[in-house]
Every structure is written in C-alpha cells, then in structure tokens.
Coordinates of C-alpha atoms and ligand atoms in Angstrom, one line a residue:
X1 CA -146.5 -4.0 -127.2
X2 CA -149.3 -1.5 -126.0
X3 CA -150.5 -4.5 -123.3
X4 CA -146.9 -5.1 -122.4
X5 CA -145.9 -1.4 -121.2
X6 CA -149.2 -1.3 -119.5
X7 CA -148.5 -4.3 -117.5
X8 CA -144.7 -3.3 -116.9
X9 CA -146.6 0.1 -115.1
X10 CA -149.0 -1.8 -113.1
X11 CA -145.6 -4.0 -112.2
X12 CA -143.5 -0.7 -110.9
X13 CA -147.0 0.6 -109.0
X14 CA -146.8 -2.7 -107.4
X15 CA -143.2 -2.6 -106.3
X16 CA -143.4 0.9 -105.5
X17 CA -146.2 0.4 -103.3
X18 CA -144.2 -2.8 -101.7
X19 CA -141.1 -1.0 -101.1
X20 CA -142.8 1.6 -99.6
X21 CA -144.8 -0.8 -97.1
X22 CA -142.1 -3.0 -96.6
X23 CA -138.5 -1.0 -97.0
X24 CA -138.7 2.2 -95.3
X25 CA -135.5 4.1 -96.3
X26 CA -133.9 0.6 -96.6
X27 CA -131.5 0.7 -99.8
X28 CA -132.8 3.4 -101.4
X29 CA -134.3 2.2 -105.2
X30 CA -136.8 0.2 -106.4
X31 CA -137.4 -1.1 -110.1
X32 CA -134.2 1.2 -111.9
X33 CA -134.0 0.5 -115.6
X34 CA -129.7 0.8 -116.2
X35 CA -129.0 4.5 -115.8
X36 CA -127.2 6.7 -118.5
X37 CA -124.0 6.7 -116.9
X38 CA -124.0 2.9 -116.6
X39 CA -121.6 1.9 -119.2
X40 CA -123.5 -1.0 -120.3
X41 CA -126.2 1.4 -121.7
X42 CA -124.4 4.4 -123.6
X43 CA -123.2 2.7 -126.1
X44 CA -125.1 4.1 -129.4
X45 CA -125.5 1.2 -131.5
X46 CA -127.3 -1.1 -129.5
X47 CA -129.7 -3.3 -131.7
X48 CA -131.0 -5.5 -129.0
X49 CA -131.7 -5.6 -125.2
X50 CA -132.3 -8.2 -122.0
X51 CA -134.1 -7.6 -119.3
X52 CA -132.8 -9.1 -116.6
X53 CA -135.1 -9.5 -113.5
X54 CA -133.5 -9.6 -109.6
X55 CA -133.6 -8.4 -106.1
X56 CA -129.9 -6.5 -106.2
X57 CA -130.4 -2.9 -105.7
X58 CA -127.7 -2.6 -102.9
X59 CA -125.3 -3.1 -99.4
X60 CA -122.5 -4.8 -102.0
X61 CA -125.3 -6.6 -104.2
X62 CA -125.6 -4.2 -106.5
X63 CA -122.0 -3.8 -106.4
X64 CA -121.5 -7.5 -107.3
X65 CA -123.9 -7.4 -110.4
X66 CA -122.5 -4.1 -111.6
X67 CA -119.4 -6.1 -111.8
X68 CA -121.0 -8.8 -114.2
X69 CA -122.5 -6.1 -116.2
X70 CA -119.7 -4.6 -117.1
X71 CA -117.8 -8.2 -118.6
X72 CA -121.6 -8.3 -119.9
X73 CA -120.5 -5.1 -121.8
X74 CA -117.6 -6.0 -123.4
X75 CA -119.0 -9.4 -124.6
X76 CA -121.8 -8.3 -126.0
X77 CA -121.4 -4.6 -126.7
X78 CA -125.1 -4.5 -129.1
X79 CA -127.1 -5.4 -126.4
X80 CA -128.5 -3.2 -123.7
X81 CA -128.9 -4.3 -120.5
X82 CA -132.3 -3.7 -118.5
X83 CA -131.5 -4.0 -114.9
X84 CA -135.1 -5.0 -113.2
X85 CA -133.8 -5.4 -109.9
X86 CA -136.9 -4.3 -107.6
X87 CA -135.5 -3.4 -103.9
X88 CA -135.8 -5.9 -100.5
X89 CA -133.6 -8.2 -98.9
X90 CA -134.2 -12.2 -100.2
X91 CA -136.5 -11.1 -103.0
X92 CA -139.5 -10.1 -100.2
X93 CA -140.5 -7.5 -103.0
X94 CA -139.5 -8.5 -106.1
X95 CA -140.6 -12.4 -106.1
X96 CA -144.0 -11.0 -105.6
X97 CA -143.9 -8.4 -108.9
X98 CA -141.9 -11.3 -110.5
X99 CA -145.5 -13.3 -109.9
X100 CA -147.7 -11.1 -110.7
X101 CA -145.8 -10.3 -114.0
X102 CA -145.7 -13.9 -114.7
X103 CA -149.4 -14.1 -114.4
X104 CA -150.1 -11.4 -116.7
X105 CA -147.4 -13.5 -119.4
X106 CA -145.1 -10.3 -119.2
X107 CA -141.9 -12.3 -118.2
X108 CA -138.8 -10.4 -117.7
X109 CA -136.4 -12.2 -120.3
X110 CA -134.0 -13.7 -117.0
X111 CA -134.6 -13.7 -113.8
X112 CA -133.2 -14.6 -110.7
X113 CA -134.3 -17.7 -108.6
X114 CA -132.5 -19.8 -106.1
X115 CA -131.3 -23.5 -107.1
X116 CA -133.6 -26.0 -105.5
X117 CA -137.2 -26.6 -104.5
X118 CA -138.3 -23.0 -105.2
X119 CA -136.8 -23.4 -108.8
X120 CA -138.4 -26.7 -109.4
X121 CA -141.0 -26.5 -107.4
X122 CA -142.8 -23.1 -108.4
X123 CA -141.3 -22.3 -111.9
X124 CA -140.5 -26.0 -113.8
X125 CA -143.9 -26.8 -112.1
X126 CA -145.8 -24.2 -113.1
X127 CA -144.0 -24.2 -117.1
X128 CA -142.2 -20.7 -116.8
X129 CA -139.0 -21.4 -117.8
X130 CA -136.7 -22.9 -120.4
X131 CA -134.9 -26.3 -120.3
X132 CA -130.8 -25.1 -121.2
X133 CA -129.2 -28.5 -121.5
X134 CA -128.4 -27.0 -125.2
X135 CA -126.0 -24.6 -123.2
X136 CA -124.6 -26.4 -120.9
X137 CA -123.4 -29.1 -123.6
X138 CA -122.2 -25.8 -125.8
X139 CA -120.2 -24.0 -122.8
X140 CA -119.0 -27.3 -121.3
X141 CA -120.9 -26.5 -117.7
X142 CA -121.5 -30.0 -116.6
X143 CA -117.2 -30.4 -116.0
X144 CA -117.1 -27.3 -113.8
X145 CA -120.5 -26.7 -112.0
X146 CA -120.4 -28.8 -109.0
X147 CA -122.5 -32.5 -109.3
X148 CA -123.9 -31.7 -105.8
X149 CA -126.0 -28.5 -107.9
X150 CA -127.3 -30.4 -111.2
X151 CA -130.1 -32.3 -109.4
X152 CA -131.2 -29.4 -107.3
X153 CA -131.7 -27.7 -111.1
X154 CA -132.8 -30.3 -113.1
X155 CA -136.2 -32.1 -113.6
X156 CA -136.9 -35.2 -116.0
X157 CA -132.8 -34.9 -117.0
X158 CA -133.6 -31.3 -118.2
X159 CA -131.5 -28.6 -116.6
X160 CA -133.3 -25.5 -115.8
X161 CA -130.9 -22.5 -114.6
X162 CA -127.6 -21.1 -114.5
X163 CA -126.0 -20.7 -110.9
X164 CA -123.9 -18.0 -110.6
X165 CA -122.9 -18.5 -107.0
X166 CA -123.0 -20.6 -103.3
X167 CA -123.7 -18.5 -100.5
X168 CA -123.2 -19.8 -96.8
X169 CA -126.6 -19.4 -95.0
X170 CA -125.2 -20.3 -91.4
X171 CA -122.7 -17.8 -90.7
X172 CA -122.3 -15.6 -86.8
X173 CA -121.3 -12.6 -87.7
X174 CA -119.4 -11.1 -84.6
X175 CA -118.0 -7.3 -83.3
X176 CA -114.3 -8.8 -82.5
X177 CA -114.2 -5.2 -80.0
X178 CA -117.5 -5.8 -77.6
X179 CA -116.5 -10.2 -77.5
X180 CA -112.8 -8.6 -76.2
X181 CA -114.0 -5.9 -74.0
X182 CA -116.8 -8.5 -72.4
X183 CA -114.1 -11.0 -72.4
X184 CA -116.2 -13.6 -74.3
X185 CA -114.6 -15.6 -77.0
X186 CA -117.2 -16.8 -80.1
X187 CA -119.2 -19.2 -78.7
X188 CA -119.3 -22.9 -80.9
X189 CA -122.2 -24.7 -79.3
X190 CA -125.8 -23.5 -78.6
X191 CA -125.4 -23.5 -75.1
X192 CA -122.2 -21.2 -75.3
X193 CA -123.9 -19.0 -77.2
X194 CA -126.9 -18.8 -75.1
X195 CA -124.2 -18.2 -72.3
X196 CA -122.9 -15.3 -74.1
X197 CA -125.7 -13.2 -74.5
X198 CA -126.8 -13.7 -71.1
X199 CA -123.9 -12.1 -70.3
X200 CA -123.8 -9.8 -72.8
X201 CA -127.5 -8.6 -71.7
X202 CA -126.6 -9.2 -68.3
X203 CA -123.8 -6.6 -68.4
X204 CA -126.1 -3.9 -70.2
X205 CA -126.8 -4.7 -73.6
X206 CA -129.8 -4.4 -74.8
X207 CA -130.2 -6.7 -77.8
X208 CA -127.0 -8.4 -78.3
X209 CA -128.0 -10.6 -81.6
X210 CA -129.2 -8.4 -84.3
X211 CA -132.3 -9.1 -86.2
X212 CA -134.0 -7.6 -89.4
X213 CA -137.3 -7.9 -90.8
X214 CA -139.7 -11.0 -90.8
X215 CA -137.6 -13.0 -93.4
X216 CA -134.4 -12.6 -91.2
X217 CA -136.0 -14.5 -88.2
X218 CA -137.0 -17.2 -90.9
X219 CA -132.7 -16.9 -91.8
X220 CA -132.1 -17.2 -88.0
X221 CA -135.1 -20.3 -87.3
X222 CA -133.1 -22.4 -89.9
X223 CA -129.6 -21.6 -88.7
X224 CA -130.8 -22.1 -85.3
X225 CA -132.7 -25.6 -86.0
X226 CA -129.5 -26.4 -88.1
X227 CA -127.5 -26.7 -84.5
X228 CA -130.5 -27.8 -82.7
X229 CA -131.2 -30.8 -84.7
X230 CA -127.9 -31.4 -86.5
X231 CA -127.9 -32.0 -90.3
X232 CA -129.6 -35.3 -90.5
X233 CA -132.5 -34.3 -89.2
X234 CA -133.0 -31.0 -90.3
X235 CA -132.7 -32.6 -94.1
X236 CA -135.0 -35.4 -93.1
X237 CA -137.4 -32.7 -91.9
X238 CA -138.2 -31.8 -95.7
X239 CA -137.9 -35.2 -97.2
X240 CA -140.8 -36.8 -94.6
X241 CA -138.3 -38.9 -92.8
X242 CA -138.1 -36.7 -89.6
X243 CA -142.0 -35.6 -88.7
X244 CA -142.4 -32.2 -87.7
X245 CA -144.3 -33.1 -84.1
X246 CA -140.9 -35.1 -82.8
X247 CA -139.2 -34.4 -79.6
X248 CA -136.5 -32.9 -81.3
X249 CA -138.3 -30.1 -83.3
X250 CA -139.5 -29.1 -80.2
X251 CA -136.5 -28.9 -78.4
X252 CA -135.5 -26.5 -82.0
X253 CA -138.4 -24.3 -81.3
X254 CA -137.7 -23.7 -77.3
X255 CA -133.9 -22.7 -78.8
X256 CA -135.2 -20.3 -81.5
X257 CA -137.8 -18.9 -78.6
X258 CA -134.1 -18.4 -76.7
X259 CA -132.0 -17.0 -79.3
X260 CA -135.0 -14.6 -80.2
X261 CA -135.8 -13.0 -76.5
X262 CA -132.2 -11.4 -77.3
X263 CA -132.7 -9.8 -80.5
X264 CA -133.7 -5.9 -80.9
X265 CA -138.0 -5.1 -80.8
X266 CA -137.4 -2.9 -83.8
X267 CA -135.9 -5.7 -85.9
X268 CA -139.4 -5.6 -88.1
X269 CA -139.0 -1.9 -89.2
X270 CA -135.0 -3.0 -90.2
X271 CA -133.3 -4.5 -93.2
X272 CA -130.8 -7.0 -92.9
X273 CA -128.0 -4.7 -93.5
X274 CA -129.3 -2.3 -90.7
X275 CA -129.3 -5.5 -88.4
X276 CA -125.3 -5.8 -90.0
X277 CA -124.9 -1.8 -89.2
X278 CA -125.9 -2.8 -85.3
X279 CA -123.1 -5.2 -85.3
X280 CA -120.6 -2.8 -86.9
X281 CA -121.7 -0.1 -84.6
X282 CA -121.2 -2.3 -81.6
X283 CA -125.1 -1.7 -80.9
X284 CA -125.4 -5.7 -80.9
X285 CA -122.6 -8.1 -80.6
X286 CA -123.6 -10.8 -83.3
X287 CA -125.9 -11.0 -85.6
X288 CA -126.5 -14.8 -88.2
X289 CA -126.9 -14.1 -91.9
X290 CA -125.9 -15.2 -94.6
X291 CA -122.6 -14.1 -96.5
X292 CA -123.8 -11.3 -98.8
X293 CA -123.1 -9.5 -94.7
X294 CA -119.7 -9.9 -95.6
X295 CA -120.2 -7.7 -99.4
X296 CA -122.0 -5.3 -97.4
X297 CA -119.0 -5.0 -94.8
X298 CA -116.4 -4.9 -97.5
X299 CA -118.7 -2.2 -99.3
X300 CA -118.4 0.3 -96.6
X301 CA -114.7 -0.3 -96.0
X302 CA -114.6 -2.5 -93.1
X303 CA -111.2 -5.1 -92.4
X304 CA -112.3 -8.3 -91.6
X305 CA -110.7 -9.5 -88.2
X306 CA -110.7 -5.8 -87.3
X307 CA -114.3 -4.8 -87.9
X308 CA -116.1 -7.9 -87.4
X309 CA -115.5 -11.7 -87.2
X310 CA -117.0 -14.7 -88.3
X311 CA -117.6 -18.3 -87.2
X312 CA -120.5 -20.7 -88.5
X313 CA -123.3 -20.4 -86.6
X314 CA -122.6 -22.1 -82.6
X315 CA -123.8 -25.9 -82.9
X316 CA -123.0 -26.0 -87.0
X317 CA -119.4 -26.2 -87.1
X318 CA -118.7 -29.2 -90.4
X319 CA -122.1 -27.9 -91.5
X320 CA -122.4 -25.8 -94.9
X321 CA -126.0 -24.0 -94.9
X322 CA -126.3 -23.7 -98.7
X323 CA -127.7 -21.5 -100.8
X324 CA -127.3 -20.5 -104.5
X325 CA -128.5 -17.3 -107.1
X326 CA -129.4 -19.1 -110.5
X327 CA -130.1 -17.0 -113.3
X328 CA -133.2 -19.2 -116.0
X329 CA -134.6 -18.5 -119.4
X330 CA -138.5 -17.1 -119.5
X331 CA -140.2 -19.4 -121.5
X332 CA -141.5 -16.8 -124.6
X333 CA -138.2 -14.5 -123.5
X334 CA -139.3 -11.3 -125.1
X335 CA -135.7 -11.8 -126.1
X336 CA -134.5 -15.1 -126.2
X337 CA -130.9 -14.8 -128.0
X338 CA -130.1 -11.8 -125.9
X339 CA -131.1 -13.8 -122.8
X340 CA -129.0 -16.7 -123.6
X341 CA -125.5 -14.7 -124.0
X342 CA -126.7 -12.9 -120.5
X343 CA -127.1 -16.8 -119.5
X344 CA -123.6 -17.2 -121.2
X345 CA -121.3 -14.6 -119.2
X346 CA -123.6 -15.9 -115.7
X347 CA -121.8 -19.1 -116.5
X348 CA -118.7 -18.0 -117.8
X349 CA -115.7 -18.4 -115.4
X350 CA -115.2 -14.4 -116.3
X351 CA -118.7 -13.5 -115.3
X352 CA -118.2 -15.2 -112.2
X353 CA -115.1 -14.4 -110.7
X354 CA -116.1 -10.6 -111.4
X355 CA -119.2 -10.3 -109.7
X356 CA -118.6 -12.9 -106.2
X357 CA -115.6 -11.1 -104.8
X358 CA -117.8 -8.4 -104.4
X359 CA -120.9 -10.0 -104.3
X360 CA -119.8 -11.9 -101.2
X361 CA -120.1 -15.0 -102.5
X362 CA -118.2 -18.3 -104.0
X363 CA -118.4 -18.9 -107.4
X364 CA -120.8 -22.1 -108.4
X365 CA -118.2 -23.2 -110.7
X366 CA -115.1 -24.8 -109.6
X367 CA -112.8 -23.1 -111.5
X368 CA -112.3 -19.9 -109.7
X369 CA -109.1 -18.1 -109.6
X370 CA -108.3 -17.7 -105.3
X371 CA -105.8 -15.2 -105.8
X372 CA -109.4 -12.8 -106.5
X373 CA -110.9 -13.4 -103.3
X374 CA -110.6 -12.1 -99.7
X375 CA -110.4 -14.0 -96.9
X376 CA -113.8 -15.5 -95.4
X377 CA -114.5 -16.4 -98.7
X378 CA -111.4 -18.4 -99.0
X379 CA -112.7 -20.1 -95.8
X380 CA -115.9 -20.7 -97.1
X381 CA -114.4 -22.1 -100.6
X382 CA -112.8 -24.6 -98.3
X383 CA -115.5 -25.3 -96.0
X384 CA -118.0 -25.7 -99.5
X385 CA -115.5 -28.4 -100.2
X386 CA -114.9 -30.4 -97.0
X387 CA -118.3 -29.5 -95.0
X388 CA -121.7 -31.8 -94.8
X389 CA -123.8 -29.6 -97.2
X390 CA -127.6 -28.8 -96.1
X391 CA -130.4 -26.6 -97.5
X392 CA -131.3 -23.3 -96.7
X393 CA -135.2 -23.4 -96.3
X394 CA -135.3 -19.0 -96.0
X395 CA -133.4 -18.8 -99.3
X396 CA -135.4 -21.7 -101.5
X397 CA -133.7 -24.6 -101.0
X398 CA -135.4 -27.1 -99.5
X399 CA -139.2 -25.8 -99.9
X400 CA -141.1 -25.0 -102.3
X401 CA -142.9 -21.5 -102.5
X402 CA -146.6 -22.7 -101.4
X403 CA -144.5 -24.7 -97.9
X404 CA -142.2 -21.6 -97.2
X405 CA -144.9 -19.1 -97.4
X406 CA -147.3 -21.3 -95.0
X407 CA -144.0 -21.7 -92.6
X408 CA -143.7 -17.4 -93.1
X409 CA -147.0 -17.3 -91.9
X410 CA -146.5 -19.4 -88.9
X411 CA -142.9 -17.7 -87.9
X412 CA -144.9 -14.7 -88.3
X413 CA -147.6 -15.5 -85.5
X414 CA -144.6 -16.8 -83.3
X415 CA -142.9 -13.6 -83.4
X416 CA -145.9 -12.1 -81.8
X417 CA -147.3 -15.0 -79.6
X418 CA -144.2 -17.0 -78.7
X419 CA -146.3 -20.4 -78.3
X420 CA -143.9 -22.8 -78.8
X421 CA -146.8 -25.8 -78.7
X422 CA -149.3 -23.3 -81.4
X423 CA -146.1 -23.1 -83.5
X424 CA -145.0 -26.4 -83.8
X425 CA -148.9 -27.4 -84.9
X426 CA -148.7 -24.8 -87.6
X427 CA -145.4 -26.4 -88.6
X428 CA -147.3 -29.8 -88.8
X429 CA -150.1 -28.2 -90.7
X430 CA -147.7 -27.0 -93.3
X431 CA -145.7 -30.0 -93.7
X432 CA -149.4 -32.0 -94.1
X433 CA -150.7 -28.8 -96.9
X434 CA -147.7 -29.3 -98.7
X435 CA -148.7 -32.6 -100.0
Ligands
GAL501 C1 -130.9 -14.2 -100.8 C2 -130.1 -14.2 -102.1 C3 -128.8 -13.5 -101.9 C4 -129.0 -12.2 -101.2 C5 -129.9 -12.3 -100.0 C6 -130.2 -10.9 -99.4 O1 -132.1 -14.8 -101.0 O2 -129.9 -15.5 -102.5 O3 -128.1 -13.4 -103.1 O4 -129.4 -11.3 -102.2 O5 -131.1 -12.9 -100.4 O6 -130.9 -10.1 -100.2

C-alpha cells in the first residue's frame, strides 16, 4: 500500500511537471481526484472505489465524462469514483504518466486508450490489460457495437476494451462570418482550399487555418494526406501495400508543407481549443480537428451554423476519418469488480447516450436514441454509416505507439526545417523501424 501511494506521488510530480512544460494555462487542472461537490463522491457509505485513468479535464470533455459519472452514480451508488484524468489534448500528458505508472505495476483500475493499433499494439502486446469477452457475452455487446470495431479490439478472438464512442478525425471547422464577408464559400477539394487561404492571406489575414501544439499538426498531416492520397492509399500506407517513398506521398507532403505556411507561428505554445477560440474569434477562418471542437463550441454557448460551420476536410468528402475512446480492464485492477461495473455503464446504452451529446461524439453502439443529439452529430451518425471508414493515425488507429512516436519525431523536425525530401526519408525510416 505504502509502495503504491509512493508511486501514485512520483505519478502526480510527473504530470505536474508535464503540464507545466507542455500546457501553459491550457485547461486549467491536472491529475484531480473527484472533488467533494461531485456527486459521485459524497455519498457516505461508499465501501469500494475505481480509479478510472483519462485525458478529460476540459473544453466539453470533462463535461462529457461528468455526464457518465453521474448514471455511474446512480448505478452503483457504493462505489467512489477516482477521476485520474491528467490534463493535455490527445493524452500528450497523461499516456506518458499512464506509462510510467504501468512500469512501476501501479495500474489505474480503467483507463482510457483508443481502439486500434495503439490498443493492440502497446497494451495486448505488452500483457496490461484484461480479455472482457465474459462481458460482452453477459451485456449482449457483440449485437449493438458495430462489426467494423471488434477486430480493431480484439487479438487471438479475445476482446480487449469497451468503446464508448466514434469521433470524426477529418472535420474543417469554419467562421460562417469571415467565409461571407471574404465572399468564399467552404472549399471541397485541396486545391479550393488552397485557393481560399490565399485569398484569405492575401486580403490581410494573418494565419487563416488555426493550429495548436505539435500533436495538432500530426491531426492536420493525416487529414491532409487523407485528401492527398485518397482512402486507398492512405490505408495501404500502414498495411505495407503503398511504400512510404512513392510519388504520391510526396505529392502529400508538398500539400501539408502548403496547408502549413498558413497556419499561426504561435500554434506550439496553443492547445487545440485555443486554435478553436481563433476560429470563434474570427482570428483564423478554419481550423481541421476532430469533433470533440464541436463539445468545446457547444460548451461555451456557440449555435452551430451561426458560430461556426463544418464540412469534412476539402478532398475527403465520402471519407470517415475514425477514431474511438475505449475504456479496458488493468490486468491486477487494484479493483477488479468495481472496474468491471465502470466497464458496464461505458457500454451501457445509458452511459452512452449521456456522456456523447456533450462529449461531442457518436455513440460506438448502434442503439442511440437521435432525438438526444444536435445537429453535426446527426450528420456525422449518418456519414459513420454510409462513408468509406479510414484510420486516424494522430489518435491511435492505425499505428502502433513505437511507429507514431518515430512519425512525432519526424513531423516535429519538419515543423522547423520544412524539407519535404528529409521528411519523407524519416517517414521511410519509421515505416522500416516499425518491423
Ligand atoms: C483524442 C481523444 C478524444 C479527445 C481528443 C482531444 O485522442 O480520442 O476523445 O479527447 O484526443 O483531447
């Protein structure tokens, strides 16, 4: 017990001291343990807890899992919930405490990971986590989650996580004021983008597409590839059927190089959301991120189609950029049964359709009730259903953790060099490290 607080301080020092390096005054908190006047933690006869490990702290996130919490609460009254959540847009921060508290065998009883490669790539390979077929024969999951999800969560016919949503990756997020006054209507290919904030620039704006920190222009390099390439290829980039020194990467790399000499020269000292504020604020015209955007934009009160617009990103119209936030079981769970009915409400049609509306995402299962949600996420229910469905590579899809971090580093460089020729032998490197 003695070894495990000990760790858990060396855990907050680290996240403290990551925050502080890498947030600024972005969202405020960093590891929070539930507060006193969260309901889920006031009750007085609490026998057992969970602690359950993630990267919401804020801009509609937090919002979202408050939301779960609280049907969390009512399920299981006698448990307290231990919110973990350790500050920093895509889990920058709090996938590298997550580590280091894996390493030291002080697992956090549930944690959050995304459905895919960095699921069974980095925590199935390395034995973390907890096979939950057992639950998803009890709860009936395999008839509502969709079949497209199973194999990105499974391994050797074990199942390995709980999604508890699909977020969009390649989404333009647009200020529906400066496209009207500009007279420029949302561009749908590359080259109309392109066009656009030429003339955007052109006509005195300094940074018309809106960029955050490094892990943004990794969101933007596989949104912008996406259109580049098309969906074909930029799958068959990670399966080995498309090699990284083609024609066509190239020509993916001279487009990121484009849509980057438009973006703002403080986007490494801003958070996503700040890049989202710029757009609000009419500061920037667009900016591409994911959908959570949209959960920030709702949080502060903004109307969509008044505030801001949406398209998918120009040149991946049909495309679905996919993404999802699955919940697993620690392997040794300092508390297993509590951790499995947290796992229970994540999966529970209830569980999900409180905490996507404002989360800003769909639900994983199919079963939603559409009267709760607004209406880009209507749209993106019904693109989810009709669209070609890719990987998101910035959000753990397609890569594992060792490839994406050697891809981070090389993105990083590129940001500073711009060498479209050194870039693209990095990528190749990666690809051949990656085994
Ligand atoms: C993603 C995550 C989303 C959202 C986003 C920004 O990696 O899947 O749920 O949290 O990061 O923080």
């Amino acid at each position: 017990m003695k070894t495990r607080k000990t760790l858990r301080v060396a855990a907050l020092l680290l996240a403290l001291a990551l925050v502080a390096a890498a947030c600024g005054d972005d969202e405020g908190s960093t590891t929070t343990a539930a507060s006193g006047d969260d309901p889920t933690t006031t009750a007085g006869a609490m026998t057992d807890q969970v602690e359950v490990f993630s990267w919401w702290t804020g801009g509609g996130e937090a919002a979202g899992l408050e939301e779960m919490i609280k049907i969390f609460a009512t399920t299981d009254a006698d448990i307290e919930f231990i919110n973990s959540a350790v500050a920093g847009g895509a889990g920058t921060n709090a996938r590298a405490v997550l580590a280091s508290r894996l390493q030291a065998n002080d697992p956090p009883d549930s944690w959050q990971g995304h459905a895919g490669q960095e699921l069974i790539g980095t925590y199935v390979a390395a034995d973390q986590i907890e096979p939950l077929n057992f639950l998803y024969d009890q709860e009936g999951w395999l008839d509502v989650m969709p079949e497209t999800l199973i194999p990105l969560i499974s391994k050797d016919g074990n199942i390995y996580s709980v999604p508890v949503n699909i977020h969009r990756s390649n989404v333009l997020w647009a200020n529906p004021t400066v496209l009207a006054d500009a007279g420029i209507a949302i561009p749908t290919s590359l080259a109309d983008f392109f066009t656009a904030l030429e003339a955007l620039k052109a006509g005195g704006m300094d940074a018309p597409l809106a960029m955050g920190e490094q892990w943004t222009s990794m969101h933007l390099f596989e949104s912008i590839m996406l259109a580049s390439m098309g969906p074909a290829d930029w799958t068959g980039l990670w399966d080995g059927s498309v090699a990284w020194d083609s024609a066509a990467v190239t020509k993916g790399l001279e487009d990121f190089a484009t849509a980057l000499s438009y973006t703002n020269s403080d986007s490494s000292a801003l958070s996503w959301q700040d890049a989202g504020q710029l757009v609000l604020d009419g500061t920037s015209a667009f900016n591409i991120m994911g959908d959570w955007q949209e959960g920030f934009f709702r949080e502060l009160e903004k109307a969509p189609q008044t505030d801001y617009v949406w398209a998918a990103t120009p040149g991946t119209a049909g495309n679905f950029q996919f993404l999802s936030d699955s919940f697993v079981l620690a392997k040794n769970a300092p508390h297993r049964d509590a951790a499995i009915a947290w796992l229970t409400v994540a999966g529970s049609n209830e569980g999900q359709d409180a905490f996507n509306p404002v989360k800003g995402s769909i639900p994983a299962r199919n079963d939603a009730d559409r009267a709760l949600y607004g209406e880009y996420l209507l749209s993106a229910m019904d693109d989810w259903a009709s669209d070609t469905v890719v990987g998101s590579l910035a959000h753990g899809v397609v890569a594992n953790d060792s490839w994406k971090s050697e891809i981070d580093t090389a993105i990083g460089l590129f940001l500073l060099d711009g060498d479209v020729a050194a870039f693209q032998t990095a990528l190749v490197a990666a690809q051949a490290a990656s085994g």
